[in-house]
Each structure stands twice: as C-alpha cells, then as structure tokens.
PDB file of C-alpha atoms in Angstrom:
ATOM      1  CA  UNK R   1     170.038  74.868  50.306  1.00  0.00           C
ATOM      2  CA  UNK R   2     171.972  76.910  52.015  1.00  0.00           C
ATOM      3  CA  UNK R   3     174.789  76.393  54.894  1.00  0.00           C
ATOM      4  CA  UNK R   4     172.884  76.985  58.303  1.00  0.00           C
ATOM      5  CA  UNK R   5     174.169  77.580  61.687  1.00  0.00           C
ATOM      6  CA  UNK R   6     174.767  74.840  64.571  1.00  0.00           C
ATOM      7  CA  UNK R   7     175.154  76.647  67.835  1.00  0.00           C
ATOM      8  CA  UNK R   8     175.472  73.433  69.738  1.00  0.00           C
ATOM      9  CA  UNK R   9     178.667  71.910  67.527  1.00  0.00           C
ATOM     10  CA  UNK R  10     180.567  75.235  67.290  1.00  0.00           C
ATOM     11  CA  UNK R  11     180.387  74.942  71.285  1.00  0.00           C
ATOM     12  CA  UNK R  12     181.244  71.410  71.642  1.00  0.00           C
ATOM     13  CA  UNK R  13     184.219  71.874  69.088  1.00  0.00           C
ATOM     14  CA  UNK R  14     185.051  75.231  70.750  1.00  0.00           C
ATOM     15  CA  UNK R  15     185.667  73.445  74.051  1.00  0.00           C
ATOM     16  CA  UNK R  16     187.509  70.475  72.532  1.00  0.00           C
ATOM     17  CA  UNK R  17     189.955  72.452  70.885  1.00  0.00           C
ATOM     18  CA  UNK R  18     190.475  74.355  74.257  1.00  0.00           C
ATOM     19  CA  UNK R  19     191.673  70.967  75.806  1.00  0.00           C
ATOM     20  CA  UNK R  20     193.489  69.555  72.530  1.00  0.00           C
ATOM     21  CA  UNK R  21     195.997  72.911  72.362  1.00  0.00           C
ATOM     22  CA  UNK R  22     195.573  73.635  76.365  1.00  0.00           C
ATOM     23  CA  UNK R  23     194.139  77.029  75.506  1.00  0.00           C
ATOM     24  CA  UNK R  24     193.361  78.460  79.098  1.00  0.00           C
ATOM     25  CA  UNK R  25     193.808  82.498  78.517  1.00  0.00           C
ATOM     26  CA  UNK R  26     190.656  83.650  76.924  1.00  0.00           C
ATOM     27  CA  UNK R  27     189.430  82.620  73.010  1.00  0.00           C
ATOM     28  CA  UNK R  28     192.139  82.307  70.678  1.00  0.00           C
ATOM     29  CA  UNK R  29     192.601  82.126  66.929  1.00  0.00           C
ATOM     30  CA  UNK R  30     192.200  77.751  66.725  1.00  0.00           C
ATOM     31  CA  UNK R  31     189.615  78.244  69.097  1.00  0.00           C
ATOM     32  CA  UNK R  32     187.116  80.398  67.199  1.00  0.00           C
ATOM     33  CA  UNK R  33     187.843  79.421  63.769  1.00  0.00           C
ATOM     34  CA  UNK R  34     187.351  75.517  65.087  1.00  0.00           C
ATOM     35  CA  UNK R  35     184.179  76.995  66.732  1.00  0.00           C
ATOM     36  CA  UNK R  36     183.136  78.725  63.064  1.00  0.00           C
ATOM     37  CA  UNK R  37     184.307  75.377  61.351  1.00  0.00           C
ATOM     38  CA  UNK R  38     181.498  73.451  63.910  1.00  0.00           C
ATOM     39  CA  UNK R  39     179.037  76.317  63.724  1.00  0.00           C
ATOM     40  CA  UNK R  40     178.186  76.347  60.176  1.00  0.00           C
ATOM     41  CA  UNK R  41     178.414  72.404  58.974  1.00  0.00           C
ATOM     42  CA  UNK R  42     180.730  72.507  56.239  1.00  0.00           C
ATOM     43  CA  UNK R  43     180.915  69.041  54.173  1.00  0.00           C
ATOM     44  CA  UNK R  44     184.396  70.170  52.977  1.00  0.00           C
ATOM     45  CA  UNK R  45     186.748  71.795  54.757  1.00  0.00           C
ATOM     46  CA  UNK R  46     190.405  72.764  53.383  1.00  0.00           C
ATOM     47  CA  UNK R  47     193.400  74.944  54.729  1.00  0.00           C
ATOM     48  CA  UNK R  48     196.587  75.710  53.266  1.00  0.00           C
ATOM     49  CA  UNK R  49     199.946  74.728  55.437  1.00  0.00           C
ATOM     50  CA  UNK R  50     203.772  75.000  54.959  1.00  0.00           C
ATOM     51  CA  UNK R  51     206.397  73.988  57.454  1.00  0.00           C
ATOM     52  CA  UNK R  52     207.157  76.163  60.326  1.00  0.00           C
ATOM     53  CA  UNK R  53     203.191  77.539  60.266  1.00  0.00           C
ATOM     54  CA  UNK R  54     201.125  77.123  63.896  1.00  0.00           C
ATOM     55  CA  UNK R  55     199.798  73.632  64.148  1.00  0.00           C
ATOM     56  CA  UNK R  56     197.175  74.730  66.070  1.00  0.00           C
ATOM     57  CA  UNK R  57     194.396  75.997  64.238  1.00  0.00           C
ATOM     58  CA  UNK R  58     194.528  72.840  61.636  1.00  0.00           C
ATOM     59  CA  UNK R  59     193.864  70.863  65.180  1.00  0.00           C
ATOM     60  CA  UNK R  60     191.020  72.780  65.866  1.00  0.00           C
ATOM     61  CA  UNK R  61     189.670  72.139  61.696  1.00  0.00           C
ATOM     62  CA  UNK R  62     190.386  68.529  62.605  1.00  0.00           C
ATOM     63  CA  UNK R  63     188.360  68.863  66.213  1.00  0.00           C
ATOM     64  CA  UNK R  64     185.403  70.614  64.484  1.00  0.00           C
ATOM     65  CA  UNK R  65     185.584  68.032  61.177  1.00  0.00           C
ATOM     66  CA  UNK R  66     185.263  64.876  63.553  1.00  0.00           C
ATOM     67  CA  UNK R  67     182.136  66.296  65.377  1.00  0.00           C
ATOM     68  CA  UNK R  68     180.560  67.055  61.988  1.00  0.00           C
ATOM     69  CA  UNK R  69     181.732  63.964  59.823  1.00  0.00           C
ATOM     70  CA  UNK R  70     183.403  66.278  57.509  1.00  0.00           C
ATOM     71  CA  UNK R  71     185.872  65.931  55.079  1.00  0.00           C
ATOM     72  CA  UNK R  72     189.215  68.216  56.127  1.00  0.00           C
ATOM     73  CA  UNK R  73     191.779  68.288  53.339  1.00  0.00           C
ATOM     74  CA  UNK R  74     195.109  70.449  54.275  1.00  0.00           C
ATOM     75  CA  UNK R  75     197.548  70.969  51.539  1.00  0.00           C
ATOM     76  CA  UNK R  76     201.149  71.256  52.175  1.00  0.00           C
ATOM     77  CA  UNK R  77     203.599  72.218  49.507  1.00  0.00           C
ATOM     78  CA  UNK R  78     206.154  69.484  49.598  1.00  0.00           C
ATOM     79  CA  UNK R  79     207.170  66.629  51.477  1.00  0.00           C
ATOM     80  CA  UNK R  80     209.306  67.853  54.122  1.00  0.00           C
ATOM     81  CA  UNK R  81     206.040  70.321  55.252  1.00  0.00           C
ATOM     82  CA  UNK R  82     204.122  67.108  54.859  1.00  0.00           C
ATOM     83  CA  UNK R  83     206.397  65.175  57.256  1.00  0.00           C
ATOM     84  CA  UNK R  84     206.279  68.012  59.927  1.00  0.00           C
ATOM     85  CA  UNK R  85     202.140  68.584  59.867  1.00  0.00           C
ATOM     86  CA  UNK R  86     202.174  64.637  60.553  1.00  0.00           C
ATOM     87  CA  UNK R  87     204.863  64.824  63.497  1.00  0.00           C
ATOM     88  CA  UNK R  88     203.203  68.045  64.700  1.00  0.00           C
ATOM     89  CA  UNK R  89     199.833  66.591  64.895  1.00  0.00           C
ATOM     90  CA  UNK R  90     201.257  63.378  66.625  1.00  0.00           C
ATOM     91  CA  UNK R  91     203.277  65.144  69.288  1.00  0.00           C
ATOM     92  CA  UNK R  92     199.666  66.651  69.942  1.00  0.00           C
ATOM     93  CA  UNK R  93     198.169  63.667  71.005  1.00  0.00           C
ATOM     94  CA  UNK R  94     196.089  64.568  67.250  1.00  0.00           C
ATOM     95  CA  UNK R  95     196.773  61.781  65.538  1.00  0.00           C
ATOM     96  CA  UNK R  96     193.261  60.389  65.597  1.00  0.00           C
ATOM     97  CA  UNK R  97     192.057  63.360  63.729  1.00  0.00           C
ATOM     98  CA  UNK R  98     194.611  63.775  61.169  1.00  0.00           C
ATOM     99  CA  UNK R  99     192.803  64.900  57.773  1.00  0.00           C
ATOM    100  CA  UNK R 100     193.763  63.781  54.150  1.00  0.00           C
ATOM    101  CA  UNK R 101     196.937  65.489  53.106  1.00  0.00           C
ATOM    102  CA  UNK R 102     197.605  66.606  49.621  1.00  0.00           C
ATOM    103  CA  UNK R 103     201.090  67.452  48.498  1.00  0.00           C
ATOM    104  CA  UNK R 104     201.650  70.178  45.960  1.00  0.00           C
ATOM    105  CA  UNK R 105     200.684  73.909  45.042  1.00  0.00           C
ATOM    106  CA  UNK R 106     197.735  75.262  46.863  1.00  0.00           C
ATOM    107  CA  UNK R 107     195.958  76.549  43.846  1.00  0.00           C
ATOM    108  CA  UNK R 108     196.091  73.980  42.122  1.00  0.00           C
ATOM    109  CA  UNK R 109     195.000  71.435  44.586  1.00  0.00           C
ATOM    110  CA  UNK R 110     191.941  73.209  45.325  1.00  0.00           C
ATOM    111  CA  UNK R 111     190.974  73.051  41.837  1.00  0.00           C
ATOM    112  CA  UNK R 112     190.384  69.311  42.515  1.00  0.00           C
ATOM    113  CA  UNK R 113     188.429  70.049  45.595  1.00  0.00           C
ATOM    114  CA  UNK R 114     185.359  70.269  44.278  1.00  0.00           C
ATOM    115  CA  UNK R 115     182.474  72.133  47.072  1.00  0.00           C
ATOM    116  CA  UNK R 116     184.770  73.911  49.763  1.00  0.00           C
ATOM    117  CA  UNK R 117     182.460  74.890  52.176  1.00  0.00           C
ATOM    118  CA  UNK R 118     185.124  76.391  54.556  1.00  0.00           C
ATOM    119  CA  UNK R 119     188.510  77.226  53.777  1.00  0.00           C
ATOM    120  CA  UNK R 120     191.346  79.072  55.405  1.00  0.00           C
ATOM    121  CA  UNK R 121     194.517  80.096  53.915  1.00  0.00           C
ATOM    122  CA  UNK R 122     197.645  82.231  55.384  1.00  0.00           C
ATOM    123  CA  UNK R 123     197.330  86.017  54.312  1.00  0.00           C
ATOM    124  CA  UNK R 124     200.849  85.970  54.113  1.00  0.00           C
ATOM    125  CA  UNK R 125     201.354  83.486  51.578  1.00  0.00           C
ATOM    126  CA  UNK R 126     202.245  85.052  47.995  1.00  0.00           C
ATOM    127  CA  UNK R 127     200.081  83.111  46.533  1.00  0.00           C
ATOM    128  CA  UNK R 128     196.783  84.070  48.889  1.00  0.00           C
ATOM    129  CA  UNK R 129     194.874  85.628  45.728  1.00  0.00           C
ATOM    130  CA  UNK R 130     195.155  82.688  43.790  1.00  0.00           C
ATOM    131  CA  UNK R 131     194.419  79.895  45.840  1.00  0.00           C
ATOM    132  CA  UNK R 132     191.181  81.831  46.792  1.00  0.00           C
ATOM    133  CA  UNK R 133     190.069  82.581  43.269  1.00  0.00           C
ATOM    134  CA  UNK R 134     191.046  78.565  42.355  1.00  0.00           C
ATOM    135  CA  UNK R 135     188.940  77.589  44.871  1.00  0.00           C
ATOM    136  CA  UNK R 136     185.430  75.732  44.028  1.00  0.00           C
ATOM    137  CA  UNK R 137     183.172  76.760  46.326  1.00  0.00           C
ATOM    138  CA  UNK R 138     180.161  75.009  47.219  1.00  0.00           C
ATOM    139  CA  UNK R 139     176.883  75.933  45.425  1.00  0.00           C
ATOM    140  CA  UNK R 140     175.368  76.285  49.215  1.00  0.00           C
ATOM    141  CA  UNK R 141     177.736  78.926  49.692  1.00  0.00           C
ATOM    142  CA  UNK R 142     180.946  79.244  52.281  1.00  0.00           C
ATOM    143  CA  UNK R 143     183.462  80.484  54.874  1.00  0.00           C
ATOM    144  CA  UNK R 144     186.768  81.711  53.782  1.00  0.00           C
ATOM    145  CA  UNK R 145     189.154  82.538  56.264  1.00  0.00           C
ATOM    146  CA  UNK R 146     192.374  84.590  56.021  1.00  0.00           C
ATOM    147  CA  UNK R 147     194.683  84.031  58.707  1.00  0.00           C
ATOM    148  CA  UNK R 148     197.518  87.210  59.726  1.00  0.00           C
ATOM    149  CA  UNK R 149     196.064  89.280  57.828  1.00  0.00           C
ATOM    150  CA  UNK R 150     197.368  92.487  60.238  1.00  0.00           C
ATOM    151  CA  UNK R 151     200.857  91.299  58.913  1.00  0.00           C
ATOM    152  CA  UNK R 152     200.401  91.937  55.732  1.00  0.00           C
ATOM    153  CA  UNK R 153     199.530  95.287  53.613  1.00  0.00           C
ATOM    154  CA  UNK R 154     196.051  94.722  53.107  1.00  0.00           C
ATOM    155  CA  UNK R 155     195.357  97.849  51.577  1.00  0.00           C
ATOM    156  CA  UNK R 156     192.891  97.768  49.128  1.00  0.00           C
ATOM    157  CA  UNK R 157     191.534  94.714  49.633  1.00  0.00           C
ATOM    158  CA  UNK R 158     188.387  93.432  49.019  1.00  0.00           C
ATOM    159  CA  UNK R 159     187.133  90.019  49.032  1.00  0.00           C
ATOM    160  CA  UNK R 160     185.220  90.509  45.880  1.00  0.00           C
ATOM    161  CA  UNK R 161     188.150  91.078  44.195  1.00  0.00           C
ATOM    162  CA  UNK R 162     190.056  87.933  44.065  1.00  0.00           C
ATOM    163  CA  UNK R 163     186.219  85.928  43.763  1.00  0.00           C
ATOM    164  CA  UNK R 164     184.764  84.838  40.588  1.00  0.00           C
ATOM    165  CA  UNK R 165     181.694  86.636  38.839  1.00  0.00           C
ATOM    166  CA  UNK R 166     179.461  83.805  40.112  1.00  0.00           C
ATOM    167  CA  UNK R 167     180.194  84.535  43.990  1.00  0.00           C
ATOM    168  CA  UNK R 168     178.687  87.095  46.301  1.00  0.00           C
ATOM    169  CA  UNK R 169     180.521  88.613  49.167  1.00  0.00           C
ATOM    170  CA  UNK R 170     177.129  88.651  51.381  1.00  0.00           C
ATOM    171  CA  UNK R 171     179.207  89.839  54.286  1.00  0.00           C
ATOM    172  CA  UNK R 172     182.725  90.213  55.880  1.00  0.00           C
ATOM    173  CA  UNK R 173     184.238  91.253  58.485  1.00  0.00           C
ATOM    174  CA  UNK R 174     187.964  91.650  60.662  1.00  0.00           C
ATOM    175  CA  UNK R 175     188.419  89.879  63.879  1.00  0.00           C
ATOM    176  CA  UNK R 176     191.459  91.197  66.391  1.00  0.00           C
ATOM    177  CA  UNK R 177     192.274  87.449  66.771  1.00  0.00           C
ATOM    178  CA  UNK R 178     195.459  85.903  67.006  1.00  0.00           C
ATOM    179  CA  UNK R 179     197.115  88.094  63.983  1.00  0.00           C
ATOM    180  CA  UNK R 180     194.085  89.027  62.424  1.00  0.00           C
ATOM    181  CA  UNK R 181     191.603  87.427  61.071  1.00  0.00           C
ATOM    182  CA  UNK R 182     189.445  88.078  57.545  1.00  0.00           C
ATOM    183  CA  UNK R 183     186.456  86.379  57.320  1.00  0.00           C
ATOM    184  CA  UNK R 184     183.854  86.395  54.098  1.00  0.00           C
ATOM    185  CA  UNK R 185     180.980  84.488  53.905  1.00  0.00           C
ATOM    186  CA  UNK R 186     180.186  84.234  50.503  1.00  0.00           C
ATOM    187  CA  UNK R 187     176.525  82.514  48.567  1.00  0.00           C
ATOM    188  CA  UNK R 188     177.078  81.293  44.842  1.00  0.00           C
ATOM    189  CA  UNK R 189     175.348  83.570  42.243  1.00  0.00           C
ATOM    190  CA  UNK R 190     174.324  80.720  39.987  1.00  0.00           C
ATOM    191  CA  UNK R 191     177.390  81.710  37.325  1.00  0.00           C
ATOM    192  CA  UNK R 192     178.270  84.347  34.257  1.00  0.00           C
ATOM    193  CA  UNK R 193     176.418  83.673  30.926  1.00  0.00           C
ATOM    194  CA  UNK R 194     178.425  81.070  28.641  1.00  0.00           C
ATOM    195  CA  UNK R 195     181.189  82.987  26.431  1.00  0.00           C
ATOM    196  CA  UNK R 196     181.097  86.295  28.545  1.00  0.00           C
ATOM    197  CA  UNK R 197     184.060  88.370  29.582  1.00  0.00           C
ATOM    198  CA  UNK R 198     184.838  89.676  32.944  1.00  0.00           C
ATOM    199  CA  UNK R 199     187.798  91.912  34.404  1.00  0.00           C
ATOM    200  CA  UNK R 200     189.714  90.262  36.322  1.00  0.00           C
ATOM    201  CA  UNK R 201     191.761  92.249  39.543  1.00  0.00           C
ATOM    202  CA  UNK R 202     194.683  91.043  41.128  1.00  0.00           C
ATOM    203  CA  UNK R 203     195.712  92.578  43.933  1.00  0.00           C
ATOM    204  CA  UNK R 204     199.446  92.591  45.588  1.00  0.00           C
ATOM    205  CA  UNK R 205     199.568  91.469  49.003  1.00  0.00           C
ATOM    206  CA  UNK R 206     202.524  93.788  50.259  1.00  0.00           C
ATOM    207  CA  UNK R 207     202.308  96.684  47.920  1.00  0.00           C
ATOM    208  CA  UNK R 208     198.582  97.050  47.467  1.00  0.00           C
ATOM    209  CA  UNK R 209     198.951  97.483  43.896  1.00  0.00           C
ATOM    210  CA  UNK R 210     195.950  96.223  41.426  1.00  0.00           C
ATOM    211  CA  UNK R 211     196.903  94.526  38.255  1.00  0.00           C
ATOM    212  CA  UNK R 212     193.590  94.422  36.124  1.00  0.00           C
ATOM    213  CA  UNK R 213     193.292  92.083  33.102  1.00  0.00           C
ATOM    214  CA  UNK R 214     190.965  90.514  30.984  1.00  0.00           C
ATOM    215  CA  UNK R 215     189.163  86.360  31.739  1.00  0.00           C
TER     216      UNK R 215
END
C-alpha cells in the first residue's frame, strides 16, 4: 500500500498554519510543506532542528500531524536547542501541538525511527547526507524535504545519491519557496540481495565534491 493523496487535509492544514504563523502575503515555506505534510497522510513525520532555525515550518508539521493523528518527532541536538523549540512553540500559542522531542545527533536518531513517511531536514546542515541515508523510510514509500537548499552549493546533487539501493527516487523536483525547497518522493524497492555490495556516494554540501566508497 502505498501513501495516497488527501486534497481535503492538505487544505484544512494549509489554512491552519496560515492563522497559527499569521501568514497573510501569499503561500510560504510552513505553509506548503504543512499543506504536503496533510496532503499525503504520513503516519510518521520527523524534522531535524537546532537553535536559532525558523520555528515556523515545525508549527505547520505539528498543524498538519494533529489533523492526521500522526506521529511528529523533531530532533534537536542538545538541550539548550531543546529548551528554545519548547519556548518557541509556546510563545506561538503552539503548545497544544508540540511533538515528541528527541535529543541527540540527527542520524542517529532517525535510525530509531522506524517508517518515516515524511521528513524534512535543513540543506545547510553538514550532516544533511547522512541523516537522509540513516533514515528508515516507510515500506509505503515517502516525502523528504530539504529546506534552503538555494543556500547551499548543490551542485551535483542527486537524491539518489545519498538513498539506499532499496529506494527509488520516483520523482523530484525544486520549489522557489522560502529559500528553496528540494522535494523527492521516493517508493521502497523491496531491498538489495543478502551479502551484496553497493557503491556508496557521498556528496559535499559546499564544495560539490563526491567521495565514492564501498557498503
């Protein structure tokens, strides 16, 4: 089964997220990815954030994860970020959505999260490639999001790239939102055969430079 599209909750979580971050000139970054969030019924949701990042597009997550009855996990790296999501949110008026929040390295934490259907993460963090390639995506496929990406040197990049064997890119696509935006959505493949191989490419964020090497 795959994810399918819900044109009445991305609208409905569209138009709350308007009114949570008093959005009033024309569709914004929070306000379409909250809209994407509703639109394609994720069961998991998860986002990287680190102090001093927007709070705005994790209320729209939230927004979009309340309509659905989804779970919304953000990760922040330490306490102090953890601290200042919670007051951010609260001086909001967000409080009642407020997701779980897990301390600690993004990669790592999504290797606990097992079936991300929708996930967003900074382009702009160092450690973009790896949290995406930790990631365990849901077997009915999902959303990954890449936020700034028009700050960063994305040259050479490819979704398919950072992904495992067992995950097709079935489309992607740039959106001149907020920063940029890079969205993939991807369907699981079903897997590599047990004991095989595969080249694995890294690529740098700010140089562009691949580092190939073997899984």
């Amino acid at each position: 089964m795959k994810l399918v599209w819900s044109p009445e909750t991305s609208a409905k979580a569209y138009l709350d997220t308007i009114k949570a971050c008093k959005l009033v000139s024309g569709s914004g970054e929070a306000e379409l990815i909250s809209a994407m969030a509703g639109g394609w019924n994720p069961k998991l949701i998860a986002e990287a954030w680190s102090y001093g990042n927007s709070i705005t597009t994790s209320i729209g997550l939230a927004i979009a994860a309340n309509h659905l009855g989804a779970r919304h996990v953000c990760i922040v790296p330490d306490e102090q970020s953890r601290l200042a999501y919670t007051a951010a949110m609260q001086s909001k008026g967000s409080a009642e959505y407020l997701p779980e929040i897990a301390v600690g390295k993004a990669e790592e934490v999504v290797e606990e999260l097992t079936g991300i259907e929708f996930l967003v993460v900074d382009g702009q963090r160092k450690e973009f490639c790896r949290v995406v390639r930790a990631s365990k995506l849901s077997h009915r496929g999902a959303v990954l999001v890449c936020r700034n990406c028009s700050l960063c040197n994305m040259a050479g990049f490819r979704w398919s790239r950072v992904l495992s064997n067992a995950t097709r890119v079935v489309r992607s696509l740039i959106v001149p939102v907020g920063k940029g935006l890079d969205i993939a959505y991807v369907s699981s493949t079903g897997g590599s055969k047990k004991g095989q191989r595969r080249w694995i490419v890294h690529v740098d964020r700010k140089s562009g430079e691949e580092h190939v090497f073997r899984g």
